[in-house]
Amino acid sequence: MVALTIGATAALLLGQASAYHQERRQVGSEKHTVVIPGASSYNGLNLIPQMGWNNWNAFHCDVNESLLLTTAQDMVDYGLRDSGYNYIVLDDCWAVGRNESGYLVADDYKFPSGMKSIITKIHALGFKFGMYSSAGVLTCGRYPGSLGYEKKDADLWAEWGVDYLKYDNCFNQGQSGTPKLSFDRYKVMSDALNQTGKEIVYAMCNWGNDDPYDWAYRIANSGRMSGDIYDSFNRPDDRCPCTEAAGCAWPGFHCSVMNILNKMPAITSRTMSGYFNDMDMLEVGNGGQSDSEYVVHFSMWAINSSPLLIGTNVGTLSPANLAIYSNPAIIAINQDTSASAAKRVWRYTTDPDETGEGEISLWTRSLSNGDRIVALLNAANITMNMNVTINEVFFDERTAGAYRAPPELSQTWDIYDLWANRMGEAEAAAILNGTSVEIPANSTTRFNATASTYAKGVESAHPALIGSRVGTLQPSGTFTAEIARHSVGVYRLRSREAAMRKRDEL
Ligand code: GAL
C-alpha cells in the first residue's frame, strides 16, 4: 500500500483507483490523504508483468530436464532472455509423490539431476525459475497437489531456489464457490511462500473463479482471469462457456484469443502494479492461427498488461514467430511502469450478410510518460478502414466530470505505428541460425532489456521502442488506418506540446 497526498483533481485523473480515493478522502481537509491499494505489490514483487516461458501449451506433461535446459539456452541464443523473457516455468506433471517426511518428490526419470541442480543451471543462464502446483489434493494432471502441505512445499521450493509459483485450482475439495473460500485457500500458500524469506512471485491460476479481481491483489502477484486458452483466434467452444469474466461460474478450457480478450474490459480496472490479470500463456508459434492473428494475440495481451509467457517450442521457432515475440515496441507497452491495462472504448459486431461474422473494436491505454496507446482491432472477415477520433482516444478524460475540457483534446498528437519496424524474415533467420548475435545500439528492431530497462529505453527514445511515425491527430481530428482482416494496428500517440516542453526543460 502506498499513501499519497494529492489534490482532488489529480485523484480524479488517476481514474481507475478513483473509487477508492473518494471513499478514503479526509473530510474537511484541502488535500486528501489517499491510499492506493496495490500501488505497490503486496510482497514488493512483480511491479510490472512477468515475462518468460512455460512448457504447458506446447508440451503438456511431456517435460524433462533437457527440455528446460535446452529451452533456456535457446532463449539466450535467440535474444529472448534479453528481450525480457526471464522466467523458465515448469508446469504440471513433475512430482511423483511425497516422501516419509511429507515432502514432494520430483520424478527422477524426467529430472535425473534433481530439481535443485537443474534450477542452479537455469539461474546460471540468467533466468529465474518457476514451479507449478495446485491448491488441491491433486494437480489438474492428477499429480500430487499442495492442499494441506503448503508450508512443507513452500520451504522445499525455497530451498531448491524456486523464484515463482504457478498455483492451480484443481481438486480443491470443494473449497471454492465463494470469494472467501478461494481467498482463504490461496492465502495459505501466499503466507507460506512469504514465510520462507525467499522472494517468490505468486501466480494464482484459479481461472477467474470467485472473482479474484476483488481480492487477490492482497495475496498474489497475478491471477488467471479465464479458463485455459487454446490455439484458436475466435472459434467458440462449448468447453469454454463464459463470454464475460464477471460471474463466470464455469471457466472451462478451450477458450479462444477473442473469447479471453473480450472478458477483459470489465475487469481491466483491477490490473495494478504487483497484481496482473493473467490472460494465459501465449500460443504464438503453435500453428493454429495466421501470422496476423498471432500479432493480434500478442499485441492485445501486451497492452492489457497480461504476463507474457511464451507457450511454444522455442527450439523450432520460425523467423516470423521470433519477430512477433521480440517486437520491443510492443513489449515496452507491457512493461510500462504505469502497470495499467487497456480500455475497450467501443466494440461493434459486423453484419454476417454484408461482411461476414466478426467484430471490430477500439482500445486505448495510457502510459506513465503521458503517451497514449491506440489499438484498432479488426476481427471481422474483410479489410476495414478504421477511424479513431481524438474524442474517443480521450474518452475517459472527457467524461471524468471535470469542469474544464481536458488539455489533451487541444493538443497535436504524433502517431507512431508499433508494428512498422517489425523484424524482417532475414534478420530473424540470422538470429535463429546464430549468425546475428550482437544487438546494434541503434537497432530499430531489437532492444536489450538485460542491459537496460524498457522504461529507460523509452525515456532515452531508443529507436526500437517508438515505432515509425505514420500520421498526426489534430485537435478535433480523426486518424484512419486500413486494417486487414484479423489484424490490429497498434499506435503510440505522443503529444507535440509535451515533447516540446520536455525539450525546453533539458
Ligand atoms: C490448468 C491450467 C493450465 C495448466 C494445466 C496443467 O488448470 O490452467 O495452465 O497448468 O492446468 O494441468
Coordinates of C-alpha atoms and ligand atoms in Angstrom, one line a residue:
M1 CA 0.0 0.0 0.0
V2 CA 1.2 3.5 -0.8
A3 CA -0.2 6.6 0.9
L4 CA -0.1 9.7 -1.1
T5 CA -1.4 13.2 -0.6
I6 CA -2.8 14.6 -3.8
G7 CA -5.4 17.1 -4.8
A8 CA -8.9 16.1 -5.8
T9 CA -8.4 16.7 -9.5
A10 CA -5.3 14.5 -9.5
A11 CA -7.3 11.8 -7.7
L12 CA -9.9 12.0 -10.5
L13 CA -7.3 11.8 -13.2
L14 CA -5.9 8.7 -11.6
G15 CA -9.1 7.2 -13.0
Q16 CA -9.2 3.5 -12.2
A17 CA -8.4 3.8 -8.5
S18 CA -10.6 6.8 -8.0
A19 CA -13.5 5.0 -6.3
Y20 CA -11.1 4.2 -3.5
H21 CA -9.9 7.7 -3.4
Q22 CA -13.3 9.1 -3.0
E23 CA -14.1 6.7 -0.1
R24 CA -11.0 7.5 1.8
R25 CA -10.7 11.2 1.5
Q26 CA -10.3 13.1 4.8
V27 CA -13.3 15.3 5.2
G28 CA -12.5 19.0 5.9
S29 CA -9.0 19.0 4.5
E30 CA -8.0 20.8 1.4
K31 CA -5.8 18.0 0.4
H32 CA -6.8 14.4 0.6
T33 CA -4.8 11.5 2.0
V34 CA -5.2 8.8 -0.5
V35 CA -4.5 5.2 -0.1
I36 CA -3.9 3.4 -3.4
P37 CA -4.4 -0.3 -2.7
G38 CA -2.0 -2.3 -4.7
A39 CA 0.0 0.7 -5.9
S40 CA 2.9 -1.3 -4.8
S41 CA 2.8 -5.1 -4.7
Y42 CA 1.7 -6.9 -1.6
N43 CA 5.1 -8.6 -1.3
G44 CA 7.1 -5.9 -3.2
L45 CA 7.4 -8.2 -6.3
N46 CA 6.2 -8.1 -9.9
L47 CA 5.7 -4.4 -10.2
I48 CA 5.5 -4.9 -14.0
P49 CA 4.1 -8.0 -15.7
Q50 CA 6.2 -11.2 -15.5
M51 CA 7.7 -12.5 -18.8
G52 CA 9.1 -15.9 -19.6
W53 CA 8.4 -19.3 -21.0
N54 CA 6.1 -22.0 -19.8
N55 CA 6.1 -25.5 -21.2
W56 CA 2.3 -26.3 -20.9
N57 CA 0.8 -25.1 -24.2
A58 CA 3.3 -26.9 -26.4
F59 CA 4.4 -29.9 -24.3
H60 CA 1.8 -30.5 -21.7
C61 CA 3.1 -33.4 -19.4
D62 CA 5.9 -34.2 -21.8
V63 CA 8.6 -32.4 -19.8
N64 CA 12.0 -33.3 -18.6
E65 CA 15.2 -31.6 -17.6
S66 CA 16.7 -31.5 -21.0
L67 CA 13.7 -29.6 -22.4
L68 CA 14.1 -27.0 -19.6
L69 CA 17.8 -26.5 -20.1
T70 CA 17.8 -26.5 -24.0
T71 CA 14.9 -24.1 -24.0
A72 CA 16.8 -21.8 -21.6
Q73 CA 19.9 -21.9 -23.8
D74 CA 17.8 -21.3 -27.0
M75 CA 16.2 -18.3 -25.3
V76 CA 19.6 -16.9 -24.6
D77 CA 20.8 -17.6 -28.1
Y78 CA 17.7 -16.1 -29.8
G79 CA 17.8 -12.9 -27.7
L80 CA 14.6 -13.8 -25.9
R81 CA 16.0 -13.6 -22.5
D82 CA 17.4 -10.2 -23.3
S83 CA 14.0 -9.2 -24.6
G84 CA 12.8 -9.6 -21.1
Y85 CA 11.6 -13.2 -21.0
N86 CA 13.5 -14.1 -17.9
Y87 CA 11.4 -16.8 -16.2
I88 CA 11.6 -20.5 -17.1
V89 CA 8.4 -22.0 -15.7
L90 CA 7.9 -25.8 -15.3
D91 CA 4.2 -26.6 -15.4
D92 CA 2.3 -29.7 -14.2
C93 CA 3.5 -33.4 -14.1
W94 CA 6.8 -33.1 -12.4
A95 CA 6.2 -34.7 -9.0
V96 CA 5.7 -38.4 -8.3
G97 CA 4.6 -38.3 -4.7
R98 CA 5.7 -37.4 -1.2
N99 CA 8.5 -38.9 1.0
E100 CA 8.0 -40.2 4.5
S101 CA 8.5 -36.7 5.9
G102 CA 5.8 -35.4 3.6
Y103 CA 8.0 -33.5 1.2
L104 CA 7.3 -33.6 -2.6
V105 CA 9.5 -35.9 -4.6
A106 CA 10.3 -34.9 -8.2
D107 CA 10.2 -37.6 -10.9
D108 CA 13.8 -38.7 -11.2
Y109 CA 13.2 -40.3 -14.6
K110 CA 12.2 -36.9 -16.1
F111 CA 14.6 -34.9 -13.9
P112 CA 17.6 -37.2 -13.2
S113 CA 19.9 -34.4 -11.9
G114 CA 17.4 -33.3 -9.3
M115 CA 15.5 -30.1 -9.2
K116 CA 18.0 -28.2 -7.2
S117 CA 20.8 -28.8 -9.6
I118 CA 18.6 -28.0 -12.6
I119 CA 17.4 -24.8 -11.1
T120 CA 21.1 -23.8 -10.3
K121 CA 21.9 -24.3 -14.0
I122 CA 18.9 -22.3 -15.1
H123 CA 20.0 -19.5 -12.8
A124 CA 23.5 -19.6 -14.2
L125 CA 22.0 -18.9 -17.7
G126 CA 20.5 -15.7 -16.3
F127 CA 16.9 -16.8 -15.7
K128 CA 14.7 -17.2 -12.7
F129 CA 12.8 -20.4 -12.2
G130 CA 9.1 -21.1 -11.8
M131 CA 7.4 -24.1 -10.4
Y132 CA 3.9 -25.4 -10.5
S133 CA 1.4 -26.9 -8.0
S134 CA -2.3 -26.9 -7.2
A135 CA -4.3 -25.6 -4.3
G136 CA -5.9 -29.0 -4.3
V137 CA -5.1 -32.6 -3.3
L138 CA -4.1 -33.3 -6.9
T139 CA -2.9 -31.1 -9.7
C140 CA -5.0 -30.8 -12.8
G141 CA -2.9 -33.6 -14.4
R142 CA -3.6 -35.7 -11.2
Y143 CA -0.1 -35.4 -9.8
P144 CA 0.3 -34.6 -6.0
G145 CA -1.1 -31.2 -5.1
S146 CA -0.2 -28.9 -2.2
L147 CA -3.5 -28.5 -0.2
G148 CA -2.6 -29.2 3.4
Y149 CA 1.1 -29.3 2.6
E150 CA 1.6 -25.6 1.9
K151 CA 4.4 -24.9 4.4
K152 CA 6.4 -28.0 3.6
D153 CA 6.1 -27.4 -0.2
A154 CA 7.0 -23.7 0.0
D155 CA 10.0 -24.5 2.2
L156 CA 11.2 -27.2 -0.2
W157 CA 10.9 -24.9 -3.2
A158 CA 12.7 -22.1 -1.4
E159 CA 15.5 -24.5 -0.6
W160 CA 15.7 -25.5 -4.3
G161 CA 15.9 -21.9 -5.3
V162 CA 12.5 -21.5 -6.9
D163 CA 11.6 -17.9 -7.7
Y164 CA 8.0 -18.2 -8.9
L165 CA 5.0 -20.4 -8.2
K166 CA 2.1 -21.0 -10.6
Y167 CA -0.7 -22.3 -8.3
D168 CA -3.6 -24.1 -9.9
N169 CA -7.2 -24.8 -8.7
C170 CA -8.0 -28.5 -9.5
F171 CA -9.2 -31.0 -6.9
N172 CA -9.8 -28.3 -4.3
Q173 CA -12.1 -30.5 -2.2
G174 CA -15.0 -28.1 -2.7
Q175 CA -13.2 -25.2 -1.1
S176 CA -14.4 -22.8 -3.7
G177 CA -17.7 -21.3 -4.7
T178 CA -17.4 -18.1 -2.7
P179 CA -14.6 -15.5 -2.8
K180 CA -13.9 -16.1 0.9
L181 CA -13.3 -19.9 0.4
S182 CA -11.0 -19.2 -2.5
F183 CA -9.2 -16.3 -0.8
D184 CA -8.6 -18.4 2.4
R185 CA -7.3 -21.4 0.4
Y186 CA -4.9 -19.3 -1.8
K187 CA -3.8 -17.2 1.2
V188 CA -2.4 -20.2 3.0
M189 CA 0.2 -20.7 0.2
S190 CA 0.8 -17.0 0.0
D191 CA 1.7 -16.9 3.6
A192 CA 3.8 -20.0 3.4
L193 CA 5.8 -18.5 0.4
N194 CA 6.4 -15.2 2.2
Q195 CA 7.5 -17.0 5.4
T196 CA 10.3 -18.8 3.5
G197 CA 12.1 -15.4 3.4
K198 CA 12.9 -16.0 -0.2
E199 CA 11.4 -13.8 -2.9
I200 CA 8.8 -15.9 -4.7
V201 CA 6.4 -14.4 -7.2
Y202 CA 3.0 -16.0 -6.6
A203 CA 0.9 -16.5 -9.8
M204 CA -2.6 -17.7 -9.0
C205 CA -4.2 -19.9 -11.5
N206 CA -7.8 -20.2 -10.4
W207 CA -9.2 -19.3 -13.9
G208 CA -11.1 -16.2 -12.6
N209 CA -13.2 -18.4 -10.2
D210 CA -14.9 -16.5 -7.4
D211 CA -13.9 -13.0 -8.8
P212 CA -10.2 -12.9 -7.8
Y213 CA -10.1 -9.3 -9.2
D214 CA -11.7 -8.3 -6.0
W215 CA -9.4 -10.0 -3.5
A216 CA -6.3 -11.5 -5.0
Y217 CA -4.1 -8.3 -5.1
R218 CA -3.6 -8.7 -1.3
I219 CA -2.1 -12.2 -1.6
A220 CA -0.8 -12.7 -5.1
N221 CA 1.2 -11.2 -8.0
S222 CA -1.1 -12.2 -10.8
G223 CA -4.3 -14.2 -11.3
R224 CA -5.6 -16.0 -14.3
M225 CA -8.9 -14.5 -15.4
S226 CA -10.2 -17.1 -17.7
G227 CA -10.3 -20.8 -18.5
D228 CA -7.4 -22.2 -20.4
I229 CA -6.5 -20.7 -23.8
Y230 CA -6.4 -22.9 -26.9
D231 CA -4.7 -22.1 -30.2
S232 CA -7.7 -20.6 -32.0
F233 CA -8.3 -17.0 -32.9
N234 CA -12.1 -16.8 -32.4
R235 CA -13.7 -20.3 -32.6
P236 CA -16.3 -20.7 -29.8
D237 CA -16.1 -24.0 -28.0
D238 CA -18.7 -25.5 -25.7
R239 CA -16.0 -26.3 -23.1
C240 CA -15.4 -22.6 -22.6
P241 CA -19.0 -21.5 -21.8
C242 CA -18.5 -17.9 -20.4
T243 CA -18.2 -14.8 -22.6
E244 CA -17.8 -12.5 -19.6
A245 CA -15.4 -12.7 -16.7
A246 CA -17.8 -11.3 -14.1
G247 CA -20.0 -14.1 -12.6
C248 CA -18.4 -16.9 -14.7
A249 CA -19.0 -20.0 -12.6
W250 CA -17.5 -22.5 -15.0
P251 CA -14.4 -21.1 -16.7
G252 CA -13.7 -24.4 -18.6
F253 CA -11.0 -24.6 -21.2
H254 CA -10.6 -24.3 -25.0
C255 CA -11.1 -20.5 -24.8
S256 CA -10.1 -18.6 -27.9
V257 CA -8.0 -15.5 -28.1
M258 CA -11.1 -13.3 -28.8
N259 CA -13.1 -15.0 -26.0
I260 CA -10.4 -14.2 -23.4
L261 CA -9.8 -10.7 -24.8
N262 CA -13.5 -9.9 -24.6
K263 CA -13.6 -10.9 -21.0
M264 CA -11.0 -8.3 -20.1
P265 CA -12.8 -4.9 -20.5
A266 CA -15.0 -5.4 -17.4
I267 CA -12.0 -6.1 -15.1
T268 CA -9.1 -4.1 -16.5
S269 CA -9.5 -1.5 -13.7
R270 CA -8.3 -4.3 -11.4
T271 CA -5.0 -4.5 -13.1
M272 CA -2.3 -2.9 -11.0
S273 CA 1.3 -2.8 -10.2
G274 CA 2.1 -6.1 -8.4
Y275 CA -1.1 -7.8 -9.5
F276 CA -1.9 -8.5 -13.1
N277 CA -4.8 -10.1 -14.8
D278 CA -3.2 -13.1 -16.5
M279 CA -4.8 -13.9 -19.8
D280 CA -2.9 -17.2 -20.0
M281 CA 0.2 -18.3 -21.8
L282 CA 0.9 -17.3 -25.4
E283 CA 0.1 -19.6 -28.3
V284 CA 2.3 -17.8 -30.9
G285 CA 4.2 -20.5 -32.8
N286 CA 1.8 -23.4 -32.2
G287 CA 0.4 -23.4 -35.7
G288 CA -3.4 -22.8 -35.1
Q289 CA -3.5 -19.2 -36.2
S290 CA -2.3 -17.0 -39.0
D291 CA 0.5 -14.6 -38.7
S292 CA -1.7 -11.6 -38.3
E293 CA -3.9 -13.4 -35.7
Y294 CA -0.8 -14.1 -33.7
V295 CA 0.1 -10.4 -33.9
V296 CA -3.4 -9.6 -32.5
H297 CA -3.0 -12.2 -29.7
F298 CA 0.5 -10.9 -28.7
S299 CA -0.4 -7.2 -29.0
M300 CA -3.7 -7.4 -27.0
W301 CA -2.0 -9.4 -24.3
A302 CA 0.8 -6.9 -24.1
I303 CA -1.4 -3.8 -23.9
N304 CA -3.6 -5.3 -21.3
S305 CA -0.5 -5.9 -19.0
S306 CA -1.0 -9.7 -19.1
P307 CA 2.0 -11.7 -18.1
L308 CA 3.8 -12.6 -21.3
L309 CA 4.8 -16.3 -21.2
I310 CA 6.0 -17.9 -24.4
G311 CA 4.0 -21.1 -24.8
T312 CA 5.6 -22.8 -27.7
N313 CA 8.6 -24.9 -28.6
V314 CA 11.4 -22.3 -28.7
G315 CA 13.7 -24.8 -30.4
T316 CA 11.5 -24.8 -33.6
L317 CA 10.5 -21.1 -33.6
S318 CA 10.1 -19.7 -37.1
P319 CA 11.6 -16.3 -38.1
A320 CA 8.1 -14.8 -38.3
N321 CA 7.2 -16.0 -34.8
L322 CA 10.5 -14.8 -33.3
A323 CA 9.7 -11.4 -34.9
I324 CA 6.4 -11.3 -33.0
Y325 CA 7.7 -12.5 -29.7
S326 CA 10.6 -10.0 -29.8
N327 CA 8.8 -6.8 -31.0
P328 CA 10.3 -4.4 -28.5
A329 CA 7.9 -1.5 -29.2
I330 CA 5.0 -3.8 -28.2
I331 CA 6.8 -5.3 -25.1
A332 CA 7.7 -1.7 -24.0
I333 CA 3.9 -1.1 -23.5
N334 CA 3.5 -4.3 -21.5
Q335 CA 6.5 -3.4 -19.3
D336 CA 5.4 0.3 -18.8
T337 CA 5.6 1.3 -15.2
S338 CA 2.0 2.5 -15.2
A339 CA 1.2 -1.2 -14.9
S340 CA -2.3 -0.3 -16.2
A341 CA -4.4 -2.1 -18.7
A342 CA -6.2 -1.0 -21.8
K343 CA -9.8 0.0 -22.1
R344 CA -12.2 -1.0 -24.9
V345 CA -13.7 2.2 -26.0
W346 CA -16.1 0.6 -28.4
R347 CA -16.9 -2.7 -30.0
Y348 CA -19.2 -3.4 -32.9
T349 CA -20.2 -6.8 -34.3
T350 CA -20.2 -6.9 -38.1
D351 CA -23.2 -7.9 -40.2
P352 CA -22.9 -11.5 -41.2
D353 CA -24.7 -10.8 -44.5
E354 CA -22.5 -7.9 -45.5
T355 CA -19.0 -8.5 -44.2
G356 CA -19.2 -11.9 -42.6
E357 CA -19.5 -12.6 -38.9
G358 CA -17.0 -10.8 -36.7
E359 CA -16.3 -7.7 -34.8
I360 CA -14.2 -4.5 -34.6
S361 CA -13.1 -2.7 -31.6
L362 CA -11.1 0.3 -30.4
W363 CA -8.8 0.0 -27.4
T364 CA -6.8 2.7 -25.6
R365 CA -4.2 2.7 -22.9
S366 CA -2.3 5.5 -21.1
L367 CA 1.4 5.2 -20.3
S368 CA 3.4 6.6 -17.5
N369 CA 5.2 9.3 -19.6
G370 CA 1.9 10.7 -20.9
D371 CA 2.0 8.8 -24.3
R372 CA -1.2 7.1 -25.3
I373 CA -1.7 3.7 -27.0
V374 CA -4.4 3.1 -29.5
A375 CA -5.3 -0.3 -30.9
L376 CA -7.6 -0.7 -33.9
L377 CA -8.7 -4.3 -33.9
N378 CA -10.3 -5.8 -36.9
A379 CA -11.6 -9.2 -36.0
A380 CA -14.1 -9.1 -39.0
N381 CA -13.7 -11.0 -42.2
I382 CA -12.8 -8.3 -44.6
T383 CA -10.3 -5.4 -44.6
M384 CA -11.7 -2.3 -42.9
N385 CA -10.9 1.4 -42.9
M386 CA -11.0 2.1 -39.2
N387 CA -11.3 5.6 -37.8
V388 CA -10.4 6.9 -34.4
T389 CA -11.2 10.5 -33.2
I390 CA -9.4 12.4 -30.6
N391 CA -12.6 12.4 -28.5
E392 CA -12.5 8.6 -28.5
V393 CA -8.9 8.5 -27.5
F394 CA -9.5 10.7 -24.6
F395 CA -13.0 9.4 -23.8
D396 CA -12.3 8.9 -20.1
E397 CA -10.8 12.3 -19.6
R398 CA -13.8 13.8 -21.4
T399 CA -16.3 12.0 -19.2
A400 CA -14.4 12.4 -15.9
G401 CA -16.7 15.2 -14.8
A402 CA -14.1 17.9 -14.7
Y403 CA -15.4 21.4 -15.2
R404 CA -12.9 22.2 -18.0
A405 CA -12.0 20.4 -21.2
P406 CA -9.1 18.1 -20.8
P407 CA -5.9 19.6 -22.2
E408 CA -5.2 16.5 -24.3
L409 CA -8.1 17.5 -26.6
S410 CA -6.4 20.7 -27.7
Q411 CA -3.0 19.1 -28.4
T412 CA -1.5 17.7 -31.5
W413 CA -0.5 14.0 -31.3
D414 CA 2.1 12.3 -33.5
I415 CA 1.1 8.8 -34.3
Y416 CA 3.7 6.0 -34.4
D417 CA 3.0 2.6 -35.8
L418 CA 4.4 0.0 -33.4
W419 CA 4.5 -2.8 -35.9
A420 CA 6.1 -0.8 -38.7
N421 CA 9.6 -1.8 -37.7
R422 CA 8.8 -5.5 -37.2
M423 CA 12.0 -7.5 -37.6
G424 CA 12.2 -8.9 -41.1
E425 CA 12.5 -12.6 -42.1
A426 CA 16.1 -12.4 -43.0
E427 CA 17.2 -10.7 -39.7
A428 CA 15.1 -13.2 -37.6
A429 CA 16.5 -16.1 -39.6
A430 CA 20.0 -14.9 -39.0
I431 CA 19.3 -14.7 -35.2
L432 CA 17.9 -18.2 -35.3
N433 CA 20.9 -19.7 -37.2
G434 CA 23.3 -18.0 -34.9
T435 CA 24.9 -15.5 -37.4
S436 CA 23.5 -12.4 -35.8
V437 CA 24.2 -12.3 -32.1
E438 CA 25.2 -8.7 -31.1
I439 CA 22.4 -6.2 -30.9
P440 CA 23.5 -2.9 -32.5
A441 CA 22.9 0.0 -30.1
N442 CA 20.8 1.9 -32.6
S443 CA 18.8 -1.2 -33.8
T444 CA 15.2 -0.4 -34.7
T445 CA 14.1 -4.0 -34.3
R446 CA 15.8 -5.2 -31.1
F447 CA 16.3 -3.9 -27.6
N448 CA 18.4 -5.4 -24.8
A449 CA 16.3 -5.3 -21.6
T450 CA 19.0 -7.1 -19.6
A451 CA 21.4 -4.2 -20.2
S452 CA 18.8 -1.6 -19.6
T453 CA 15.0 -1.5 -18.9
Y454 CA 12.2 -0.7 -21.2
A455 CA 11.3 2.3 -19.1
K456 CA 14.8 3.7 -19.5
G457 CA 14.8 2.9 -23.2
V458 CA 11.6 4.8 -23.7
E459 CA 12.9 7.7 -21.7
S460 CA 16.0 7.9 -24.0
A461 CA 13.9 7.5 -27.1
H462 CA 15.5 4.2 -28.1
P463 CA 14.7 3.7 -31.9
A464 CA 13.4 0.2 -31.3
L465 CA 10.7 1.3 -28.9
I466 CA 8.9 4.1 -30.5
G467 CA 7.9 2.6 -33.9
S468 CA 7.6 4.7 -37.1
R469 CA 5.6 7.9 -37.5
V470 CA 2.6 7.4 -39.7
G471 CA 0.4 10.4 -39.1
T472 CA -0.9 13.1 -36.8
L473 CA -4.0 13.5 -34.8
Q474 CA -5.1 17.2 -34.6
P475 CA -7.5 18.7 -32.1
S476 CA -10.9 17.7 -33.3
G477 CA -9.1 15.3 -35.7
T478 CA -9.6 11.8 -36.9
F479 CA -7.0 9.2 -37.7
T480 CA -7.8 6.5 -40.3
A481 CA -6.0 3.3 -41.0
E482 CA -6.7 0.4 -43.3
I483 CA -6.7 -2.8 -41.1
A484 CA -6.7 -6.2 -42.8
R485 CA -8.9 -9.0 -41.7
H486 CA -8.0 -10.5 -38.3
S487 CA -5.3 -7.8 -37.7
V488 CA -4.6 -5.0 -35.4
G489 CA -3.0 -1.6 -35.8
V490 CA -1.2 -0.6 -32.6
Y491 CA -0.1 3.0 -32.3
R492 CA 1.8 5.1 -29.8
L493 CA 0.5 8.7 -29.6
R494 CA 2.8 11.4 -28.4
S495 CA 1.8 14.9 -27.7
R496 CA 3.9 17.5 -29.6
E497 CA 3.4 20.1 -26.9
A498 CA 4.6 17.7 -24.2
A499 CA 7.6 16.7 -26.3
M500 CA 8.4 20.4 -26.8
R501 CA 8.1 21.1 -23.1
K502 CA 10.4 18.3 -22.3
R503 CA 13.0 19.6 -24.8
D504 CA 12.8 23.0 -23.3
E505 CA 13.3 21.6 -19.8
L506 CA 16.5 19.9 -20.9
Ligands
GAL1 C1 -4.8 -26.0 -15.9 C2 -4.1 -24.7 -16.1 C3 -3.1 -24.8 -17.2 C4 -2.1 -25.9 -16.9 C5 -2.9 -27.2 -16.6 C6 -1.9 -28.3 -16.1 O1 -5.7 -25.9 -14.9 O2 -5.0 -23.6 -16.3 O3 -2.5 -23.6 -17.5 O4 -1.3 -25.5 -15.8 O5 -3.9 -27.0 -15.6 O6 -2.6 -29.5 -15.7

